[in-house]
Tab-separated table of C-alpha atoms and ligand atoms in Angstrom:
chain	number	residue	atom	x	y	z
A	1	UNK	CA	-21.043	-14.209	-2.534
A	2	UNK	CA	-20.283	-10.917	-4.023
A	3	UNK	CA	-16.105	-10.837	-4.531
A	4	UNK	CA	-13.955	-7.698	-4.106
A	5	UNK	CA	-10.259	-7.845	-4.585
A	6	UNK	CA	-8.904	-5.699	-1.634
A	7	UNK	CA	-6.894	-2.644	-1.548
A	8	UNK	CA	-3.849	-1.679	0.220
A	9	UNK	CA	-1.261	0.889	-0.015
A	10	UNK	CA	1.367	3.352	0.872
A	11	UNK	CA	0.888	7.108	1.661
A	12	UNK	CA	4.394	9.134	1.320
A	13	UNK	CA	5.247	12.113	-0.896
A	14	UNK	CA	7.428	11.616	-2.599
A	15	UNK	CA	6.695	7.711	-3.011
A	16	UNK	CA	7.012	6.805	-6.401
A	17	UNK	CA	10.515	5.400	-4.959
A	18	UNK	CA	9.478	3.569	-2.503
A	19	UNK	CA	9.856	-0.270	-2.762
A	20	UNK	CA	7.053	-1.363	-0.218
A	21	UNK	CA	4.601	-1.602	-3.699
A	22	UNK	CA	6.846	-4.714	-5.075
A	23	UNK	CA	7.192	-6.363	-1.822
A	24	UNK	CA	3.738	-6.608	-1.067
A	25	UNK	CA	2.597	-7.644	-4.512
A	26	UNK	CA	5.024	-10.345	-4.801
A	27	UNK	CA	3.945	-11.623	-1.447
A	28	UNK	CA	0.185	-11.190	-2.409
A	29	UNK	CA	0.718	-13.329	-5.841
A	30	UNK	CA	3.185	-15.886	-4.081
A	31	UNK	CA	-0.299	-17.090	-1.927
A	32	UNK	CA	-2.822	-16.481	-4.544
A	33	UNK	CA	-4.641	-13.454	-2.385
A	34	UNK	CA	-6.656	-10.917	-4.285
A	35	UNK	CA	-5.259	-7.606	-2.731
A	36	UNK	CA	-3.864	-5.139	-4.279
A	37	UNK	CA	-1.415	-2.392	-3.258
A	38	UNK	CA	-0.865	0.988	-4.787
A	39	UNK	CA	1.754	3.836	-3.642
A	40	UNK	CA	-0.351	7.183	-2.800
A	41	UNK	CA	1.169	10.980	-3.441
A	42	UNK	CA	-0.071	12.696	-0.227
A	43	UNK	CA	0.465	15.747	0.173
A	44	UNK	CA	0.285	17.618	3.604
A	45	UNK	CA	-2.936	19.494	2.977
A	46	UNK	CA	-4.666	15.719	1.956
A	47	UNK	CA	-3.396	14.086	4.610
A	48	UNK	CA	-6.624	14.175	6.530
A	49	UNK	CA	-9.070	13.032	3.495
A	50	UNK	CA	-6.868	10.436	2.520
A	51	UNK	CA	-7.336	8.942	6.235
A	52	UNK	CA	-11.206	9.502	5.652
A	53	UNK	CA	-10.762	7.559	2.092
A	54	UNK	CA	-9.064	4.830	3.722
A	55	UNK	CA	-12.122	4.089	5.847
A	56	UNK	CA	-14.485	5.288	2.788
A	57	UNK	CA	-13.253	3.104	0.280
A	58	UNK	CA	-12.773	0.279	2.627
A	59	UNK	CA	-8.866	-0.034	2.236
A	60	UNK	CA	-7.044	-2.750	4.418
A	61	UNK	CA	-5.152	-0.561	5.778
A	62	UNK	CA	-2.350	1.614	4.351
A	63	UNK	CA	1.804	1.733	5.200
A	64	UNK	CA	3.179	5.534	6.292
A	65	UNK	CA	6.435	6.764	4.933
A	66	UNK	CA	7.744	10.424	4.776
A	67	UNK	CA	6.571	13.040	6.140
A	68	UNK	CA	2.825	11.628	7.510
A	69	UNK	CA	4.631	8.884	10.152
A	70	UNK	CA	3.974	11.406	12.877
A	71	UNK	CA	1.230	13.743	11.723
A	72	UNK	CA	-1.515	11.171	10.434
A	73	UNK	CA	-1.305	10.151	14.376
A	74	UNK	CA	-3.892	12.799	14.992
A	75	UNK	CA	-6.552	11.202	12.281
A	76	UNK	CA	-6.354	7.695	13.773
A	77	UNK	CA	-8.758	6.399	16.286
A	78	UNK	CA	-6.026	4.314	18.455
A	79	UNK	CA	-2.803	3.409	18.505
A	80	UNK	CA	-0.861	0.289	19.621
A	81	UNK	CA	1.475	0.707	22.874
A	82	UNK	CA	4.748	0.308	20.243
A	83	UNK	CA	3.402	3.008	17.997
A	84	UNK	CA	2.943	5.164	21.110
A	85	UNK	CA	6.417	4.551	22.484
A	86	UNK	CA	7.807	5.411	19.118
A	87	UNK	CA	5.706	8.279	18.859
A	88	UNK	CA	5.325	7.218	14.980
A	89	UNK	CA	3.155	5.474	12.783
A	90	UNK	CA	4.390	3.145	9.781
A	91	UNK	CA	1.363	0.654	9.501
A	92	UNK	CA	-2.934	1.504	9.878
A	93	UNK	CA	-4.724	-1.197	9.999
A	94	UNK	CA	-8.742	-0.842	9.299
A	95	UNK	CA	-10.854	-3.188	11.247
A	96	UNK	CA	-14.328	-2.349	10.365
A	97	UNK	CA	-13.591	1.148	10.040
A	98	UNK	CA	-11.652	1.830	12.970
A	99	UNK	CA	-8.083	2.880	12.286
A	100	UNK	CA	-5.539	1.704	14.264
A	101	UNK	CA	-1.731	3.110	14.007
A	102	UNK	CA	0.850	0.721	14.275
A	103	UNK	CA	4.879	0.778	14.403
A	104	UNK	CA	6.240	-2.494	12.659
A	105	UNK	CA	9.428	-0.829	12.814
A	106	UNK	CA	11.066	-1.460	16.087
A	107	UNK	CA	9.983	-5.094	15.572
A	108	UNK	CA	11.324	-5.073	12.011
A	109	UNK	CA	14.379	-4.192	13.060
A	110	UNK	CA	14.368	-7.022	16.061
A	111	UNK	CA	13.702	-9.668	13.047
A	112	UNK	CA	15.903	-8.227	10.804
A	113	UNK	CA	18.837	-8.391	13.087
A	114	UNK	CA	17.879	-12.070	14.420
A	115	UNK	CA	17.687	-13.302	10.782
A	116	UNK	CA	21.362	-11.782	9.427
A	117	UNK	CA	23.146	-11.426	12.243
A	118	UNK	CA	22.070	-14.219	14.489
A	119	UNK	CA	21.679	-11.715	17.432
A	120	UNK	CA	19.916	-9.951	19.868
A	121	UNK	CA	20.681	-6.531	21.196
A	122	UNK	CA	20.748	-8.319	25.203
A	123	UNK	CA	23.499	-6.742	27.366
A	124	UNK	CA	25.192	-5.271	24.104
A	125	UNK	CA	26.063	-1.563	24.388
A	126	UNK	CA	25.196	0.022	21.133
A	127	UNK	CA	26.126	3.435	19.679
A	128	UNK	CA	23.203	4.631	17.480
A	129	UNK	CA	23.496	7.294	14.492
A	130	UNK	CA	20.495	9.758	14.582
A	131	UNK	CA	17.636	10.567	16.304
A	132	UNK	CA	14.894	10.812	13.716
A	133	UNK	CA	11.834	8.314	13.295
A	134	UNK	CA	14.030	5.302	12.131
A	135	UNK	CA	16.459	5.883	15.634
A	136	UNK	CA	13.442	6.294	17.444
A	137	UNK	CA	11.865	2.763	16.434
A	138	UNK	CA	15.691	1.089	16.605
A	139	UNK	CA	16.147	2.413	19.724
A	140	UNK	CA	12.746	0.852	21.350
A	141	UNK	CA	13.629	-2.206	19.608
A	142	UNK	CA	16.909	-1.928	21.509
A	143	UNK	CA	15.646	-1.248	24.285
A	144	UNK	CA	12.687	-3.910	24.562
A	145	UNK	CA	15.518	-6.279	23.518
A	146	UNK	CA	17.482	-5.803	26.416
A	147	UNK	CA	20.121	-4.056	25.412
A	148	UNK	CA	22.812	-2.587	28.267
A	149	UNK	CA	23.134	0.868	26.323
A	150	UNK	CA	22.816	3.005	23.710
A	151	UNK	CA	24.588	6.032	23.220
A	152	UNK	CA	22.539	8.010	21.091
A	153	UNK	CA	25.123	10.450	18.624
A	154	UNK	CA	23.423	13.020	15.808
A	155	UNK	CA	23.964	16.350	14.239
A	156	UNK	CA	21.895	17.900	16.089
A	157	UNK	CA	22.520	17.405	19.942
A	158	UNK	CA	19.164	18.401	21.179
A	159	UNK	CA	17.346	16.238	19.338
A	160	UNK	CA	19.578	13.279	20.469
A	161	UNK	CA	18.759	14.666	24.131
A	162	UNK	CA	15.086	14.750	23.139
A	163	UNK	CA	15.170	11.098	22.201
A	164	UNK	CA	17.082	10.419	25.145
A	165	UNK	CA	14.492	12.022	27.510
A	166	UNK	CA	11.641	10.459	25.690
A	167	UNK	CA	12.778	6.913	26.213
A	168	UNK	CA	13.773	7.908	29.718
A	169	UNK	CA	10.285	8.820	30.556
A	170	UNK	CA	8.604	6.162	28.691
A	171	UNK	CA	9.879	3.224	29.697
A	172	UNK	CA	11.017	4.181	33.268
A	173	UNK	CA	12.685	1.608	35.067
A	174	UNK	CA	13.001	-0.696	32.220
A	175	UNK	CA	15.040	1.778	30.098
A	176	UNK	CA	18.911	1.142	29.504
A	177	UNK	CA	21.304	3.558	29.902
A	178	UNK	CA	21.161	6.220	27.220
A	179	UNK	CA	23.915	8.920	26.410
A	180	UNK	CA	22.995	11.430	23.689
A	181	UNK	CA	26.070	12.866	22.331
A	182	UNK	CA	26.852	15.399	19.201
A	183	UNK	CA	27.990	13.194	16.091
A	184	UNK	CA	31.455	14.364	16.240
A	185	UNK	CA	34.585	12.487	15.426
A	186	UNK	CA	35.671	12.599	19.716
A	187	UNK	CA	32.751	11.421	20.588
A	188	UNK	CA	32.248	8.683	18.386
A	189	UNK	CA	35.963	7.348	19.352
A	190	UNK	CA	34.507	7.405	22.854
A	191	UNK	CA	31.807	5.607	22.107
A	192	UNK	CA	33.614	3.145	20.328
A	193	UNK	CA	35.794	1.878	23.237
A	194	UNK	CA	32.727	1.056	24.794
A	195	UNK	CA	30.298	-0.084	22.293
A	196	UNK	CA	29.794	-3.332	20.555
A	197	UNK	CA	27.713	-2.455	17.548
A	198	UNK	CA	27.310	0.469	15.531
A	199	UNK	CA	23.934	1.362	13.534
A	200	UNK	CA	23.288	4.202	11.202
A	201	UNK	CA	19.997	5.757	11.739
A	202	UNK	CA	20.577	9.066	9.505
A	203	UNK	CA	20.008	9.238	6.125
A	204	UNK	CA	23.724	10.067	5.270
A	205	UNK	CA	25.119	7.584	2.853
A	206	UNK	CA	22.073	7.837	0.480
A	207	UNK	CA	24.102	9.785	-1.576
A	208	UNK	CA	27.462	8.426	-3.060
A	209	UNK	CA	28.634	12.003	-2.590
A	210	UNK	CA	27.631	11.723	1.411
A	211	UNK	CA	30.900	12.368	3.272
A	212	UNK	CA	31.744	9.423	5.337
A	213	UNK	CA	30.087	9.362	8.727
A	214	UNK	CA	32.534	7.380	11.025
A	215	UNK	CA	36.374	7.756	10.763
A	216	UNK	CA	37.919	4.031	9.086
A	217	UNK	CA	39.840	3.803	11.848
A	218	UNK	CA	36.644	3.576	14.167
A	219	UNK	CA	35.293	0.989	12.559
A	220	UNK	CA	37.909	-2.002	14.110
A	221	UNK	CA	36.406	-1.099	17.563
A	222	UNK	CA	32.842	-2.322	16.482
A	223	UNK	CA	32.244	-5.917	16.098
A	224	UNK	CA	29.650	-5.307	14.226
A	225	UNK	CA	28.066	-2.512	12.141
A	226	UNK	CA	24.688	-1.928	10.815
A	227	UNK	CA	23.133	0.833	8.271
A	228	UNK	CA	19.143	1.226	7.738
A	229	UNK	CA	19.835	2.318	4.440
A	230	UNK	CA	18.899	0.106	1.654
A	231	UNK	CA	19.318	1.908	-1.387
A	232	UNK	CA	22.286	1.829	-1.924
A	233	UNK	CA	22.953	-1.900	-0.895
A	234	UNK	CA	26.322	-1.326	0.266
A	235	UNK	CA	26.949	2.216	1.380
A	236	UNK	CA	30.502	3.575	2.039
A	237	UNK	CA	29.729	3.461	5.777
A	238	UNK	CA	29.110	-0.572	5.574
A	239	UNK	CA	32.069	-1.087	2.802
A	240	UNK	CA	34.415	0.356	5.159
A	241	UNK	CA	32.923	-1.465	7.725
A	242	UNK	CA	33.752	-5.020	5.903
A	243	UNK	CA	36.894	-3.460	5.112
A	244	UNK	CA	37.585	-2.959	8.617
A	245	UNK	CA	36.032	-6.886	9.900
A	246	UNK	CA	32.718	-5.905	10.559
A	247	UNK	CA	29.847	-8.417	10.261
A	248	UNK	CA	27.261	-5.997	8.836
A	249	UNK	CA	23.810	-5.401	7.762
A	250	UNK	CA	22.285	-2.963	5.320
A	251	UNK	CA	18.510	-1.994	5.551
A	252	UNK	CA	17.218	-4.640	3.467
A	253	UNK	CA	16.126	-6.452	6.351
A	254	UNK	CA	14.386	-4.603	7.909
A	255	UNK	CA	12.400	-3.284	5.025
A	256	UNK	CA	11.662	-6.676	4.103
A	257	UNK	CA	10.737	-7.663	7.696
A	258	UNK	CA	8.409	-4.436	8.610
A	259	UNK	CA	6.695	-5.002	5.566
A	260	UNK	CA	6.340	-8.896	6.046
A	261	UNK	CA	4.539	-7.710	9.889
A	262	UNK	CA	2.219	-5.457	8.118
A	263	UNK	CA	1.152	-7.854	5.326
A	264	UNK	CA	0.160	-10.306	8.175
A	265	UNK	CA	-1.863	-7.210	9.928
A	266	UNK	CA	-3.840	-7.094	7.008
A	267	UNK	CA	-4.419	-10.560	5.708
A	268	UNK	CA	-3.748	-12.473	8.822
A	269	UNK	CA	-1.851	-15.023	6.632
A	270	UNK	CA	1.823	-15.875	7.531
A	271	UNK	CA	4.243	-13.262	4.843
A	272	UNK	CA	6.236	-15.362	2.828
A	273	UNK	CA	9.655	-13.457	3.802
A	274	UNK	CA	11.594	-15.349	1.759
A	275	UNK	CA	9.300	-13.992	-1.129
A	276	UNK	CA	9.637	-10.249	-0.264
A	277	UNK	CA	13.807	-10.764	0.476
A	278	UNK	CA	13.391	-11.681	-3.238
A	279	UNK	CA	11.563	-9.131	-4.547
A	280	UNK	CA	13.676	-6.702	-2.311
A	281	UNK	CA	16.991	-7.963	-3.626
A	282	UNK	CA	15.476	-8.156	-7.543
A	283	UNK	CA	15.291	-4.298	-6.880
A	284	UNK	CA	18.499	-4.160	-5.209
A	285	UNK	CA	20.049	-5.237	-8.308
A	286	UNK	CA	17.994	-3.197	-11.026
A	287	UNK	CA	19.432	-0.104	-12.240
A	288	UNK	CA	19.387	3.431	-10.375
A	289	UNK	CA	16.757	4.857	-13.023
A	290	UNK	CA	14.314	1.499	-12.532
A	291	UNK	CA	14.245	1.824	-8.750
B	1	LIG	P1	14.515	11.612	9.616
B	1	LIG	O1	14.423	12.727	8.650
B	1	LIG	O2	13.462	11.480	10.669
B	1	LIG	O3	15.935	11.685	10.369
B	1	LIG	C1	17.106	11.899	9.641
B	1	LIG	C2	18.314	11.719	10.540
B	1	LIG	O4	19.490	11.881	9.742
B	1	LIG	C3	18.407	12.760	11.653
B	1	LIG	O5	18.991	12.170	12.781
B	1	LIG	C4	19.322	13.816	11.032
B	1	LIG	O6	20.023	14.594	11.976
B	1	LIG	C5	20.297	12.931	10.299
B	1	LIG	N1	20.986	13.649	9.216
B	1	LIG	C6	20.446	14.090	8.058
B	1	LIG	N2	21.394	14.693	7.309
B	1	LIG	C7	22.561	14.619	8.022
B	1	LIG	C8	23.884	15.056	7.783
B	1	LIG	N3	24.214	15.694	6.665
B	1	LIG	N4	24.824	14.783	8.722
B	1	LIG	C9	24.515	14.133	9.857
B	1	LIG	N5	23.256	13.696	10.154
B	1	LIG	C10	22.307	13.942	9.234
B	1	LIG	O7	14.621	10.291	8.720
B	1	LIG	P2	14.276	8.795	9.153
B	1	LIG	O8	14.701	8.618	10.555
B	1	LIG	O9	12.895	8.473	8.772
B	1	LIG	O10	15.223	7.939	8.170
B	1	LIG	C11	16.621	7.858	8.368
B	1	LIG	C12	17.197	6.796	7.455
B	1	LIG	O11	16.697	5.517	7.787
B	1	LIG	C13	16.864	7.019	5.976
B	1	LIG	O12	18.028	6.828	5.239
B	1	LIG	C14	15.864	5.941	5.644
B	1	LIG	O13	16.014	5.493	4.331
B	1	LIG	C15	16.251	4.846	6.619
B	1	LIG	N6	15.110	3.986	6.987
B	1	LIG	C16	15.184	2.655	6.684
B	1	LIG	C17	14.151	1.805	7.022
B	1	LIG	C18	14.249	0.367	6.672
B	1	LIG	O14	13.228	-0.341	6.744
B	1	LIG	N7	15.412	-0.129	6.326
B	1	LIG	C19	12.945	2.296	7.707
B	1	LIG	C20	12.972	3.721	7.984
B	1	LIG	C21	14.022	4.514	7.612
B	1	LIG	P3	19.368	15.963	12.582
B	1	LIG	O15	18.406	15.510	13.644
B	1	LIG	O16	20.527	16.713	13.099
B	1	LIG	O17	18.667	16.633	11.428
């Protein structure tokens, strides 16, 4: 029988940063599978041939980062109900040349937060940073977990209303209650005397010259505080946080897990997680330039 080692990959621009590329091939090498997995420059404009080459070239399937999660929707034949509900795709599988969108995301998230934190969002009231595509998948995974409420803060106040509405119409009587607020300092300290975790969903704290998104002083109200970020490891928001008592938990997690739940799409062989937390850390570690 004829052998082909099989492809996989990642379509982004820019992606040459991204660190999906050594997770997956440590976890492909740890059980001896012939795949490989490249990271794809995309632009806008080749967004819809590199769909077609996915099915052309008979890829696996391919992960989504920035800016195709919601856009490459519209070259997919289906989508799963989670990728729906998030209204963003992460993960296309290709089974026999039908592409299917998926969201490993929300449940990345749900694993993630399981696995460090020994919890699950159930009757917790939660005050959420953001509403772009990573709030949107944390705050399905909240809300399929069970979660009491989130209070949904960002810079921009209509697009924390948006979100709000969204998950108001889509999961109808099974959605929490959901506030949508304008990340300010008063309404963060209102959230706070009501929330039990905190969980930053905006991409501020990438940069060490970020300014700090939450007031120290804030921080003692949460018992626990988590940031999707995972480059830095620690940012300011989650060093104050330990500073302040918070059990915390930066984005390697999730990364790790996401990735882990799209590697089993794919090869339908359990991810070695422990394998990818490796790799993930290894980078964690290496110097700004290597990343
Ligand atoms: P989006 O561009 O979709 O959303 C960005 C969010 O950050 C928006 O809510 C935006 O607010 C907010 N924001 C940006 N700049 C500022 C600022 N200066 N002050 C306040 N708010 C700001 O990005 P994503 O949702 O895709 O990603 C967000 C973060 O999550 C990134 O840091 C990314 O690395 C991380 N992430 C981590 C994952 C993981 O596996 N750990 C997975 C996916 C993402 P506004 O709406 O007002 O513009």
């Amino acid at each position: 029988m004829r052998h082909l080692t099989r492809l996989a990959g990642i379509f982004g621009d820019p992606v040459a940063h991204s660190w999906s590329p050594a997770l997956h091939r440590a976890a492909f090498a740890a059980l001896g599978l012939d795949y490989c997995y490249l990271p794809f420059a995309i632009t806008r404009a080749a967004l819809p041939r590199a769909v077609e080459a996915i099915r052309a070239l008979g890829l696996v399937g391919v992960n989504v980062t920035v800016p195709h999660k919601e856009r490459i929707i519209d070259y997919l034949d289906s989508l799963t109900p989670e990728a729906r509900l998030i209204g963003a795709v992460n993960t296309v599988v290709n089974r026999g040349g039908r592409l299917i969108g998926d969201n490993t995301d929300a449940r990345g998230f749900t694993a993630a937060l399981r696995a460090k934190l020994g919890m699950t969002p159930r009757g917790k009231a939660i005050c959420l940073l953001g509403a772009g595509g990573a709030a949107r998948a944390v705050a399905v995974a909240l809300a399929h977990g069970g979660v009491k409420q989130i209070v949904i803060a960002n810079r921009s106040t209509q697009r924390a209303v948006a979100l709000q509405r969204h998950l108001a119409a889509k999961l109808g009587s099974r959605a929490p209650r959901i506030d949508a607020v304008h990340l300010a300092p008063a309404a963060l300290r209102h959230a706070a005397s009501s929330c039990d975790g905190l969980i930053n969903a905006t991409s501020v704290g990438l940069s060490a010259r970020d300014p700090r998104l939450v007031p120290r002083r804030l921080l003692e109200e949460f018992s626990f505080v988590c940031d999707l970020i995972y480059n830095p490891v620690a940012t300011r928001l989650l060093k104050d946080a330990r500073a302040a008592g918070c059990r915390t938990m930066n984005g390697l997690a999730m990364l790790v897990h996401q990735g882990a739940l799209a590697f089993e799409l794919w090869t339908h062989h359990r991810a070695p997680v422990r394998v990818m937390e490796r790799a993930a850390a290894a980078l964690g570690r290496a110097p700004q330039k290597a990343r």
